[in-house]
Amino acid sequence: MAKNLKDVANQYAKAIFDLSSDHQIVDETLADLRAIKAVLADSPDFIQAATSNDVDAQVRDNLLQTLTQGAVEPVQNLVKLLARNQRLNVLPLVVDAFNQYYNEANGIVDVTATTAVALDDARLSKLANVFAAKTGAKQVNLTNVVDTTILGGVILKSQSTLIDGSLQTKIAKMKAQLLG
């Protein structure tokens, strides 16, 4: 049975995270992977060119070398391995999965704050502090999303936690209680 691309990416990410941890170069690895992902986002045809059979093998190797130039050795080896296994297309997913491992290891949580109106930086900071206190996170990266249908209040959502303080939910709970 063929594996899901996200599962494949997760395996590569776990391997490079463990290797980077063993060599104490996790921060450098993350920086290099993020830089490569940015290059790939700016050049959407890069992966196709680097994997095309129409392109000379030496040119493909040069493209990959240019992409990883200056990167730590595990990142260079990862890109070579992905290319050799014809999995270069999962590289952006590997970067995302690596970032999740990094965040988990460092107590960093990405949170979406859904509100009826946009919040200023001071209120976002207070929400981040509240979320950190409730969950034990060391750092909270908060993104504000405006959704006028919640009427008021806030919904804080991370990968594993949901705190719903929206007016819409409170009204729905009261309605359910009134109806029995």
Short mmCIF file of N, CA and C in Angstrom, two decimals:
data_model
loop_
_atom_site.label_atom_id
_atom_site.label_comp_id
_atom_site.label_asym_id
_atom_site.label_seq_id
_atom_site.Cartn_x
_atom_site.Cartn_y
_atom_site.Cartn_z
N MET A 1 0.84 -1.18 0.00
CA MET A 1 0.00 0.00 0.00
C MET A 1 0.89 1.25 0.00
N ALA A 2 0.59 2.18 -0.85
CA ALA A 2 1.38 3.40 -0.96
C ALA A 2 1.17 4.27 0.28
N LYS A 3 2.24 4.87 0.72
CA LYS A 3 2.16 5.71 1.90
C LYS A 3 1.68 7.10 1.52
N ASN A 4 0.99 7.71 2.42
CA ASN A 4 0.56 9.08 2.31
C ASN A 4 1.82 9.97 2.28
N LEU A 5 1.82 11.01 1.43
CA LEU A 5 2.99 11.89 1.32
C LEU A 5 3.35 12.54 2.65
N LYS A 6 2.33 12.86 3.44
CA LYS A 6 2.60 13.48 4.73
C LYS A 6 3.32 12.50 5.66
N ASP A 7 2.94 11.23 5.61
CA ASP A 7 3.60 10.21 6.42
C ASP A 7 5.06 10.03 5.99
N VAL A 8 5.28 10.03 4.68
CA VAL A 8 6.64 9.91 4.14
C VAL A 8 7.47 11.10 4.61
N ALA A 9 6.91 12.29 4.47
CA ALA A 9 7.62 13.51 4.89
C ALA A 9 7.93 13.48 6.38
N ASN A 10 6.98 12.98 7.16
CA ASN A 10 7.17 12.91 8.60
C ASN A 10 8.33 11.99 8.97
N GLN A 11 8.48 10.88 8.24
CA GLN A 11 9.59 9.96 8.51
C GLN A 11 10.94 10.63 8.23
N TYR A 12 11.04 11.32 7.11
CA TYR A 12 12.28 12.03 6.79
C TYR A 12 12.55 13.13 7.83
N ALA A 13 11.51 13.84 8.21
CA ALA A 13 11.67 14.93 9.17
C ALA A 13 12.13 14.40 10.53
N LYS A 14 11.55 13.31 10.95
CA LYS A 14 11.94 12.71 12.24
C LYS A 14 13.40 12.28 12.20
N ALA A 15 13.79 11.67 11.09
CA ALA A 15 15.18 11.21 10.96
C ALA A 15 16.16 12.38 11.01
N ILE A 16 15.87 13.44 10.26
CA ILE A 16 16.81 14.58 10.24
C ILE A 16 16.75 15.34 11.57
N PHE A 17 15.60 15.37 12.22
CA PHE A 17 15.51 16.02 13.53
C PHE A 17 16.36 15.27 14.55
N ASP A 18 16.23 13.95 14.56
CA ASP A 18 17.03 13.15 15.50
C ASP A 18 18.52 13.30 15.22
N LEU A 19 18.90 13.26 13.96
CA LEU A 19 20.31 13.42 13.59
C LEU A 19 20.83 14.80 14.00
N SER A 20 20.04 15.82 13.73
CA SER A 20 20.44 17.19 14.10
C SER A 20 20.53 17.35 15.61
N SER A 21 19.63 16.70 16.32
CA SER A 21 19.67 16.75 17.78
C SER A 21 20.94 16.09 18.30
N ASP A 22 21.27 14.94 17.73
CA ASP A 22 22.48 14.22 18.14
C ASP A 22 23.73 15.07 17.92
N HIS A 23 23.75 15.84 16.84
CA HIS A 23 24.91 16.68 16.52
C HIS A 23 24.77 18.11 17.06
N GLN A 24 23.69 18.36 17.79
CA GLN A 24 23.42 19.67 18.40
C GLN A 24 23.43 20.81 17.37
N ILE A 25 22.77 20.57 16.24
CA ILE A 25 22.68 21.59 15.19
C ILE A 25 21.22 21.77 14.74
N VAL A 26 20.31 21.61 15.68
CA VAL A 26 18.89 21.69 15.34
C VAL A 26 18.52 23.07 14.82
N ASP A 27 18.99 24.12 15.49
CA ASP A 27 18.65 25.49 15.05
C ASP A 27 19.19 25.78 13.66
N GLU A 28 20.42 25.34 13.39
CA GLU A 28 21.02 25.56 12.07
C GLU A 28 20.26 24.78 10.99
N THR A 29 19.88 23.55 11.34
CA THR A 29 19.12 22.72 10.40
C THR A 29 17.79 23.37 10.08
N LEU A 30 17.11 23.86 11.11
CA LEU A 30 15.82 24.53 10.90
C LEU A 30 15.98 25.75 10.00
N ALA A 31 16.99 26.55 10.26
CA ALA A 31 17.22 27.75 9.45
C ALA A 31 17.48 27.38 7.99
N ASP A 32 18.29 26.36 7.77
CA ASP A 32 18.60 25.93 6.40
C ASP A 32 17.36 25.38 5.70
N LEU A 33 16.58 24.58 6.41
CA LEU A 33 15.37 24.02 5.81
C LEU A 33 14.36 25.12 5.47
N ARG A 34 14.23 26.10 6.36
CA ARG A 34 13.31 27.21 6.08
C ARG A 34 13.78 28.02 4.86
N ALA A 35 15.08 28.21 4.75
CA ALA A 35 15.62 28.94 3.60
C ALA A 35 15.34 28.19 2.30
N ILE A 36 15.53 26.88 2.33
CA ILE A 36 15.27 26.06 1.14
C ILE A 36 13.79 26.11 0.79
N LYS A 37 12.92 26.03 1.79
CA LYS A 37 11.48 26.09 1.52
C LYS A 37 11.11 27.44 0.89
N ALA A 38 11.74 28.51 1.35
CA ALA A 38 11.48 29.84 0.78
C ALA A 38 11.91 29.90 -0.68
N VAL A 39 13.06 29.31 -0.98
CA VAL A 39 13.53 29.27 -2.38
C VAL A 39 12.54 28.49 -3.23
N LEU A 40 12.09 27.35 -2.73
CA LEU A 40 11.14 26.53 -3.48
C LEU A 40 9.80 27.26 -3.68
N ALA A 41 9.39 28.03 -2.68
CA ALA A 41 8.15 28.79 -2.82
C ALA A 41 8.29 29.89 -3.87
N ASP A 42 9.48 30.49 -3.93
CA ASP A 42 9.74 31.55 -4.92
C ASP A 42 9.96 30.99 -6.32
N SER A 43 10.35 29.73 -6.41
CA SER A 43 10.64 29.08 -7.70
C SER A 43 9.85 27.78 -7.80
N PRO A 44 8.55 27.88 -8.08
CA PRO A 44 7.72 26.68 -8.06
C PRO A 44 8.11 25.61 -9.09
N ASP A 45 8.84 25.98 -10.13
CA ASP A 45 9.25 25.01 -11.14
C ASP A 45 10.58 24.33 -10.81
N PHE A 46 11.20 24.71 -9.70
CA PHE A 46 12.52 24.17 -9.35
C PHE A 46 12.49 22.65 -9.22
N ILE A 47 11.54 22.13 -8.46
CA ILE A 47 11.50 20.68 -8.22
C ILE A 47 11.28 19.94 -9.53
N GLN A 48 10.41 20.46 -10.36
CA GLN A 48 10.17 19.82 -11.66
C GLN A 48 11.45 19.80 -12.50
N ALA A 49 12.18 20.91 -12.51
CA ALA A 49 13.43 20.97 -13.27
C ALA A 49 14.49 20.04 -12.67
N ALA A 50 14.55 19.99 -11.35
CA ALA A 50 15.57 19.18 -10.67
C ALA A 50 15.28 17.69 -10.74
N THR A 51 14.06 17.32 -11.13
CA THR A 51 13.71 15.90 -11.21
C THR A 51 13.39 15.44 -12.62
N SER A 52 13.43 16.34 -13.55
CA SER A 52 13.06 16.01 -14.93
C SER A 52 14.11 15.15 -15.61
N ASN A 53 13.65 14.14 -16.32
CA ASN A 53 14.56 13.30 -17.10
C ASN A 53 15.04 14.02 -18.35
N ASP A 54 14.37 15.11 -18.71
CA ASP A 54 14.77 15.91 -19.88
C ASP A 54 16.00 16.76 -19.58
N VAL A 55 16.32 16.91 -18.29
CA VAL A 55 17.47 17.72 -17.88
C VAL A 55 18.66 16.79 -17.64
N ASP A 56 19.81 17.19 -18.13
CA ASP A 56 21.04 16.42 -17.98
C ASP A 56 21.32 16.15 -16.49
N ALA A 57 21.80 14.96 -16.17
CA ALA A 57 22.06 14.56 -14.79
C ALA A 57 23.02 15.52 -14.09
N GLN A 58 24.03 15.99 -14.80
CA GLN A 58 25.00 16.92 -14.21
C GLN A 58 24.32 18.25 -13.87
N VAL A 59 23.43 18.70 -14.73
CA VAL A 59 22.70 19.95 -14.48
C VAL A 59 21.80 19.78 -13.25
N ARG A 60 21.13 18.62 -13.14
CA ARG A 60 20.29 18.35 -11.97
C ARG A 60 21.12 18.37 -10.70
N ASP A 61 22.28 17.72 -10.73
CA ASP A 61 23.16 17.71 -9.56
C ASP A 61 23.60 19.12 -9.19
N ASN A 62 23.92 19.91 -10.19
CA ASN A 62 24.32 21.30 -9.95
C ASN A 62 23.18 22.12 -9.33
N LEU A 63 21.96 21.88 -9.80
CA LEU A 63 20.80 22.57 -9.22
C LEU A 63 20.65 22.24 -7.74
N LEU A 64 20.79 20.96 -7.42
CA LEU A 64 20.65 20.54 -6.02
C LEU A 64 21.79 21.09 -5.16
N GLN A 65 23.00 21.12 -5.72
CA GLN A 65 24.14 21.68 -5.00
C GLN A 65 23.93 23.16 -4.73
N THR A 66 23.42 23.87 -5.72
CA THR A 66 23.16 25.29 -5.55
C THR A 66 22.09 25.50 -4.48
N LEU A 67 21.07 24.67 -4.48
CA LEU A 67 20.00 24.78 -3.50
C LEU A 67 20.52 24.60 -2.08
N THR A 68 21.45 23.70 -1.88
CA THR A 68 21.92 23.36 -0.53
C THR A 68 23.26 23.98 -0.18
N GLN A 69 23.78 24.83 -1.05
CA GLN A 69 25.09 25.43 -0.80
C GLN A 69 25.10 26.19 0.53
N GLY A 70 26.05 25.86 1.38
CA GLY A 70 26.18 26.51 2.67
C GLY A 70 25.33 25.90 3.77
N ALA A 71 24.48 24.94 3.42
CA ALA A 71 23.63 24.29 4.41
C ALA A 71 24.44 23.27 5.21
N VAL A 72 23.95 22.95 6.40
CA VAL A 72 24.62 21.93 7.21
C VAL A 72 24.53 20.59 6.48
N GLU A 73 25.47 19.72 6.80
CA GLU A 73 25.58 18.44 6.08
C GLU A 73 24.29 17.61 6.10
N PRO A 74 23.59 17.50 7.25
CA PRO A 74 22.36 16.70 7.21
C PRO A 74 21.32 17.22 6.21
N VAL A 75 21.25 18.52 6.04
CA VAL A 75 20.30 19.09 5.07
C VAL A 75 20.75 18.76 3.65
N GLN A 76 22.04 18.89 3.38
CA GLN A 76 22.55 18.53 2.05
C GLN A 76 22.27 17.07 1.75
N ASN A 77 22.52 16.21 2.73
CA ASN A 77 22.29 14.78 2.54
C ASN A 77 20.80 14.47 2.37
N LEU A 78 19.95 15.18 3.10
CA LEU A 78 18.51 14.98 2.97
C LEU A 78 18.05 15.28 1.55
N VAL A 79 18.49 16.40 1.01
CA VAL A 79 18.07 16.78 -0.35
C VAL A 79 18.57 15.76 -1.36
N LYS A 80 19.81 15.31 -1.20
CA LYS A 80 20.34 14.28 -2.11
C LYS A 80 19.53 12.99 -2.01
N LEU A 81 19.21 12.59 -0.78
CA LEU A 81 18.46 11.36 -0.56
C LEU A 81 17.05 11.46 -1.16
N LEU A 82 16.40 12.59 -0.94
CA LEU A 82 15.07 12.78 -1.51
C LEU A 82 15.12 12.73 -3.04
N ALA A 83 16.13 13.35 -3.61
CA ALA A 83 16.27 13.34 -5.08
C ALA A 83 16.52 11.92 -5.58
N ARG A 84 17.41 11.20 -4.90
CA ARG A 84 17.74 9.84 -5.31
C ARG A 84 16.51 8.91 -5.21
N ASN A 85 15.68 9.14 -4.18
CA ASN A 85 14.49 8.32 -3.97
C ASN A 85 13.27 8.86 -4.73
N GLN A 86 13.50 9.84 -5.56
CA GLN A 86 12.44 10.49 -6.34
C GLN A 86 11.32 10.99 -5.44
N ARG A 87 11.71 11.63 -4.35
CA ARG A 87 10.77 12.17 -3.36
C ARG A 87 11.02 13.66 -3.11
N LEU A 88 11.69 14.33 -4.01
CA LEU A 88 12.01 15.74 -3.80
C LEU A 88 10.74 16.58 -3.64
N ASN A 89 9.64 16.11 -4.20
CA ASN A 89 8.39 16.85 -4.09
C ASN A 89 7.86 16.94 -2.66
N VAL A 90 8.33 16.08 -1.75
CA VAL A 90 7.86 16.13 -0.37
C VAL A 90 8.72 17.05 0.51
N LEU A 91 9.74 17.66 -0.08
CA LEU A 91 10.64 18.51 0.71
C LEU A 91 9.91 19.61 1.49
N PRO A 92 8.98 20.35 0.89
CA PRO A 92 8.26 21.35 1.70
C PRO A 92 7.49 20.73 2.88
N LEU A 93 6.95 19.54 2.68
CA LEU A 93 6.25 18.85 3.77
C LEU A 93 7.23 18.39 4.85
N VAL A 94 8.43 18.01 4.44
CA VAL A 94 9.47 17.63 5.40
C VAL A 94 9.83 18.83 6.28
N VAL A 95 9.95 19.99 5.65
CA VAL A 95 10.27 21.21 6.40
C VAL A 95 9.17 21.51 7.42
N ASP A 96 7.91 21.38 7.00
CA ASP A 96 6.80 21.63 7.92
C ASP A 96 6.81 20.65 9.09
N ALA A 97 7.05 19.38 8.80
CA ALA A 97 7.09 18.37 9.85
C ALA A 97 8.28 18.60 10.79
N PHE A 98 9.43 18.97 10.22
CA PHE A 98 10.60 19.27 11.05
C PHE A 98 10.28 20.43 11.99
N ASN A 99 9.61 21.44 11.45
CA ASN A 99 9.23 22.60 12.25
C ASN A 99 8.33 22.19 13.42
N GLN A 100 7.42 21.24 13.17
CA GLN A 100 6.55 20.74 14.25
C GLN A 100 7.37 20.02 15.33
N TYR A 101 8.33 19.19 14.91
CA TYR A 101 9.20 18.53 15.89
C TYR A 101 9.98 19.56 16.70
N TYR A 102 10.48 20.58 16.02
CA TYR A 102 11.23 21.65 16.68
C TYR A 102 10.35 22.35 17.71
N ASN A 103 9.16 22.74 17.29
CA ASN A 103 8.24 23.44 18.19
C ASN A 103 7.89 22.59 19.40
N GLU A 104 7.60 21.32 19.16
CA GLU A 104 7.26 20.41 20.25
C GLU A 104 8.41 20.28 21.24
N ALA A 105 9.61 20.14 20.74
CA ALA A 105 10.79 19.98 21.60
C ALA A 105 11.09 21.25 22.41
N ASN A 106 10.68 22.41 21.89
CA ASN A 106 10.99 23.68 22.53
C ASN A 106 9.79 24.35 23.20
N GLY A 107 8.68 23.63 23.29
CA GLY A 107 7.50 24.18 23.96
C GLY A 107 6.86 25.34 23.23
N ILE A 108 6.98 25.36 21.92
CA ILE A 108 6.42 26.43 21.10
C ILE A 108 5.10 25.94 20.50
N VAL A 109 4.05 26.75 20.64
CA VAL A 109 2.74 26.36 20.15
C VAL A 109 2.23 27.44 19.19
N ASP A 110 1.77 27.00 18.03
CA ASP A 110 1.13 27.91 17.08
C ASP A 110 -0.36 27.92 17.38
N VAL A 111 -0.90 29.12 17.58
CA VAL A 111 -2.30 29.26 17.98
C VAL A 111 -3.00 30.25 17.05
N THR A 112 -4.23 29.93 16.72
CA THR A 112 -5.07 30.84 15.95
C THR A 112 -6.11 31.42 16.90
N ALA A 113 -6.18 32.75 16.95
CA ALA A 113 -7.18 33.44 17.76
C ALA A 113 -8.23 33.97 16.81
N THR A 114 -9.40 33.39 16.85
CA THR A 114 -10.50 33.83 15.99
C THR A 114 -11.36 34.79 16.79
N THR A 115 -11.51 36.00 16.25
CA THR A 115 -12.28 37.05 16.91
C THR A 115 -13.21 37.71 15.90
N ALA A 116 -14.21 38.46 16.41
CA ALA A 116 -15.15 39.14 15.54
C ALA A 116 -14.53 40.39 14.93
N VAL A 117 -13.53 40.95 15.60
CA VAL A 117 -12.82 42.14 15.09
C VAL A 117 -11.32 41.90 15.24
N ALA A 118 -10.54 42.60 14.45
CA ALA A 118 -9.08 42.47 14.53
C ALA A 118 -8.60 43.01 15.88
N LEU A 119 -7.61 42.32 16.46
CA LEU A 119 -7.07 42.72 17.75
C LEU A 119 -5.72 43.41 17.58
N ASP A 120 -5.43 44.35 18.48
CA ASP A 120 -4.14 45.02 18.44
C ASP A 120 -3.08 44.13 19.10
N ASP A 121 -1.84 44.52 18.98
CA ASP A 121 -0.73 43.71 19.48
C ASP A 121 -0.79 43.49 21.00
N ALA A 122 -1.25 44.49 21.73
CA ALA A 122 -1.32 44.36 23.19
C ALA A 122 -2.32 43.27 23.58
N ARG A 123 -3.49 43.25 22.94
CA ARG A 123 -4.49 42.23 23.26
C ARG A 123 -4.03 40.84 22.81
N LEU A 124 -3.37 40.79 21.66
CA LEU A 124 -2.84 39.50 21.19
C LEU A 124 -1.80 38.96 22.17
N SER A 125 -0.97 39.84 22.69
CA SER A 125 0.04 39.44 23.66
C SER A 125 -0.61 38.89 24.93
N LYS A 126 -1.67 39.55 25.39
CA LYS A 126 -2.39 39.07 26.58
C LYS A 126 -3.00 37.69 26.32
N LEU A 127 -3.59 37.52 25.14
CA LEU A 127 -4.17 36.22 24.79
C LEU A 127 -3.09 35.13 24.75
N ALA A 128 -1.94 35.47 24.19
CA ALA A 128 -0.83 34.51 24.13
C ALA A 128 -0.40 34.11 25.53
N ASN A 129 -0.34 35.07 26.43
CA ASN A 129 0.04 34.78 27.82
C ASN A 129 -0.99 33.90 28.52
N VAL A 130 -2.28 34.17 28.27
CA VAL A 130 -3.34 33.35 28.86
C VAL A 130 -3.24 31.91 28.34
N PHE A 131 -3.05 31.78 27.03
CA PHE A 131 -2.95 30.44 26.45
C PHE A 131 -1.73 29.70 27.01
N ALA A 132 -0.62 30.39 27.11
CA ALA A 132 0.60 29.77 27.65
C ALA A 132 0.38 29.32 29.09
N ALA A 133 -0.29 30.14 29.88
CA ALA A 133 -0.55 29.79 31.28
C ALA A 133 -1.47 28.57 31.38
N LYS A 134 -2.47 28.49 30.52
CA LYS A 134 -3.42 27.37 30.58
C LYS A 134 -2.82 26.06 30.06
N THR A 135 -1.88 26.15 29.11
CA THR A 135 -1.37 24.94 28.48
C THR A 135 0.05 24.58 28.89
N GLY A 136 0.76 25.52 29.51
CA GLY A 136 2.14 25.26 29.89
C GLY A 136 3.13 25.48 28.75
N ALA A 137 2.68 26.10 27.67
CA ALA A 137 3.58 26.37 26.54
C ALA A 137 4.62 27.41 26.95
N LYS A 138 5.84 27.25 26.45
CA LYS A 138 6.91 28.21 26.73
C LYS A 138 6.79 29.45 25.84
N GLN A 139 6.32 29.23 24.63
CA GLN A 139 6.17 30.33 23.68
C GLN A 139 4.91 30.06 22.85
N VAL A 140 4.14 31.12 22.61
CA VAL A 140 2.91 31.00 21.82
C VAL A 140 3.04 31.94 20.62
N ASN A 141 2.94 31.37 19.43
CA ASN A 141 2.91 32.16 18.19
C ASN A 141 1.44 32.32 17.82
N LEU A 142 0.93 33.53 18.00
CA LEU A 142 -0.50 33.77 17.84
C LEU A 142 -0.80 34.47 16.52
N THR A 143 -1.78 33.93 15.82
CA THR A 143 -2.25 34.52 14.57
C THR A 143 -3.71 34.89 14.77
N ASN A 144 -4.07 36.13 14.41
CA ASN A 144 -5.45 36.59 14.57
C ASN A 144 -6.21 36.41 13.26
N VAL A 145 -7.36 35.74 13.36
CA VAL A 145 -8.25 35.55 12.22
C VAL A 145 -9.59 36.20 12.58
N VAL A 146 -10.11 37.03 11.69
CA VAL A 146 -11.37 37.70 11.94
C VAL A 146 -12.51 36.90 11.32
N ASP A 147 -13.53 36.60 12.15
CA ASP A 147 -14.73 35.88 11.70
C ASP A 147 -15.92 36.54 12.40
N THR A 148 -16.64 37.37 11.69
CA THR A 148 -17.73 38.13 12.29
C THR A 148 -18.89 37.24 12.74
N THR A 149 -18.95 36.00 12.28
CA THR A 149 -20.06 35.12 12.66
C THR A 149 -19.98 34.67 14.12
N ILE A 150 -18.84 34.83 14.77
CA ILE A 150 -18.76 34.42 16.17
C ILE A 150 -19.35 35.49 17.09
N LEU A 151 -19.70 36.64 16.54
CA LEU A 151 -20.37 37.75 17.22
C LEU A 151 -19.47 38.49 18.21
N GLY A 152 -18.73 37.82 19.01
CA GLY A 152 -17.85 38.44 20.01
C GLY A 152 -17.07 37.36 20.73
N GLY A 153 -16.19 37.77 21.63
CA GLY A 153 -15.37 36.81 22.35
C GLY A 153 -14.20 36.34 21.49
N VAL A 154 -13.65 35.19 21.87
CA VAL A 154 -12.48 34.68 21.16
C VAL A 154 -12.48 33.15 21.19
N ILE A 155 -11.96 32.58 20.11
CA ILE A 155 -11.72 31.14 20.04
C ILE A 155 -10.22 30.96 19.84
N LEU A 156 -9.58 30.29 20.80
CA LEU A 156 -8.15 30.01 20.71
C LEU A 156 -8.00 28.54 20.32
N LYS A 157 -7.27 28.30 19.24
CA LYS A 157 -7.13 26.92 18.75
C LYS A 157 -5.69 26.63 18.37
N SER A 158 -5.16 25.56 18.94
CA SER A 158 -3.85 25.05 18.54
C SER A 158 -4.07 23.66 17.97
N GLN A 159 -2.99 22.98 17.70
CA GLN A 159 -3.11 21.63 17.15
C GLN A 159 -3.82 20.69 18.12
N SER A 160 -3.64 20.91 19.43
CA SER A 160 -4.20 19.97 20.40
C SER A 160 -5.16 20.59 21.41
N THR A 161 -5.38 21.91 21.35
CA THR A 161 -6.20 22.57 22.35
C THR A 161 -7.20 23.52 21.69
N LEU A 162 -8.41 23.55 22.23
CA LEU A 162 -9.43 24.47 21.77
C LEU A 162 -10.06 25.13 22.99
N ILE A 163 -9.99 26.45 23.03
CA ILE A 163 -10.64 27.22 24.08
C ILE A 163 -11.64 28.13 23.38
N ASP A 164 -12.92 27.81 23.55
CA ASP A 164 -13.97 28.54 22.85
C ASP A 164 -14.70 29.47 23.81
N GLY A 165 -14.39 30.73 23.73
CA GLY A 165 -15.05 31.76 24.54
C GLY A 165 -15.86 32.68 23.66
N SER A 166 -16.36 32.16 22.55
CA SER A 166 -17.11 33.01 21.62
C SER A 166 -18.53 33.22 22.12
N LEU A 167 -19.07 34.37 21.80
CA LEU A 167 -20.45 34.69 22.15
C LEU A 167 -21.41 33.74 21.46
N GLN A 168 -21.10 33.37 20.23
CA GLN A 168 -21.94 32.43 19.47
C GLN A 168 -22.10 31.11 20.22
N THR A 169 -21.02 30.57 20.76
CA THR A 169 -21.06 29.31 21.51
C THR A 169 -21.83 29.48 22.81
N LYS A 170 -21.61 30.59 23.50
CA LYS A 170 -22.32 30.83 24.76
C LYS A 170 -23.83 30.92 24.53
N ILE A 171 -24.25 31.58 23.45
CA ILE A 171 -25.66 31.68 23.12
C ILE A 171 -26.22 30.30 22.81
N ALA A 172 -25.47 29.50 22.06
CA ALA A 172 -25.93 28.15 21.71
C ALA A 172 -26.07 27.29 22.97
N LYS A 173 -25.18 27.43 23.93
CA LYS A 173 -25.28 26.67 25.19
C LYS A 173 -26.51 27.08 25.99
N MET A 174 -26.74 28.40 26.08
CA MET A 174 -27.92 28.88 26.80
C MET A 174 -29.20 28.38 26.13
N LYS A 175 -29.22 28.42 24.81
CA LYS A 175 -30.39 27.95 24.08
C LYS A 175 -30.64 26.48 24.36
N ALA A 176 -29.59 25.68 24.37
CA ALA A 176 -29.73 24.25 24.66
C ALA A 176 -30.25 24.02 26.07
N GLN A 177 -29.79 24.82 27.03
CA GLN A 177 -30.25 24.68 28.41
C GLN A 177 -31.73 25.07 28.54
N LEU A 178 -32.11 26.13 27.84
CA LEU A 178 -33.49 26.58 27.88
C LEU A 178 -34.45 25.57 27.26
N LEU A 179 -33.97 24.89 26.22
CA LEU A 179 -34.81 23.91 25.53
C LEU A 179 -34.86 22.57 26.27
N GLY A 180 -34.00 22.42 27.24
CA GLY A 180 -34.06 21.23 28.07
C GLY A 180 -33.07 20.23 27.75
#
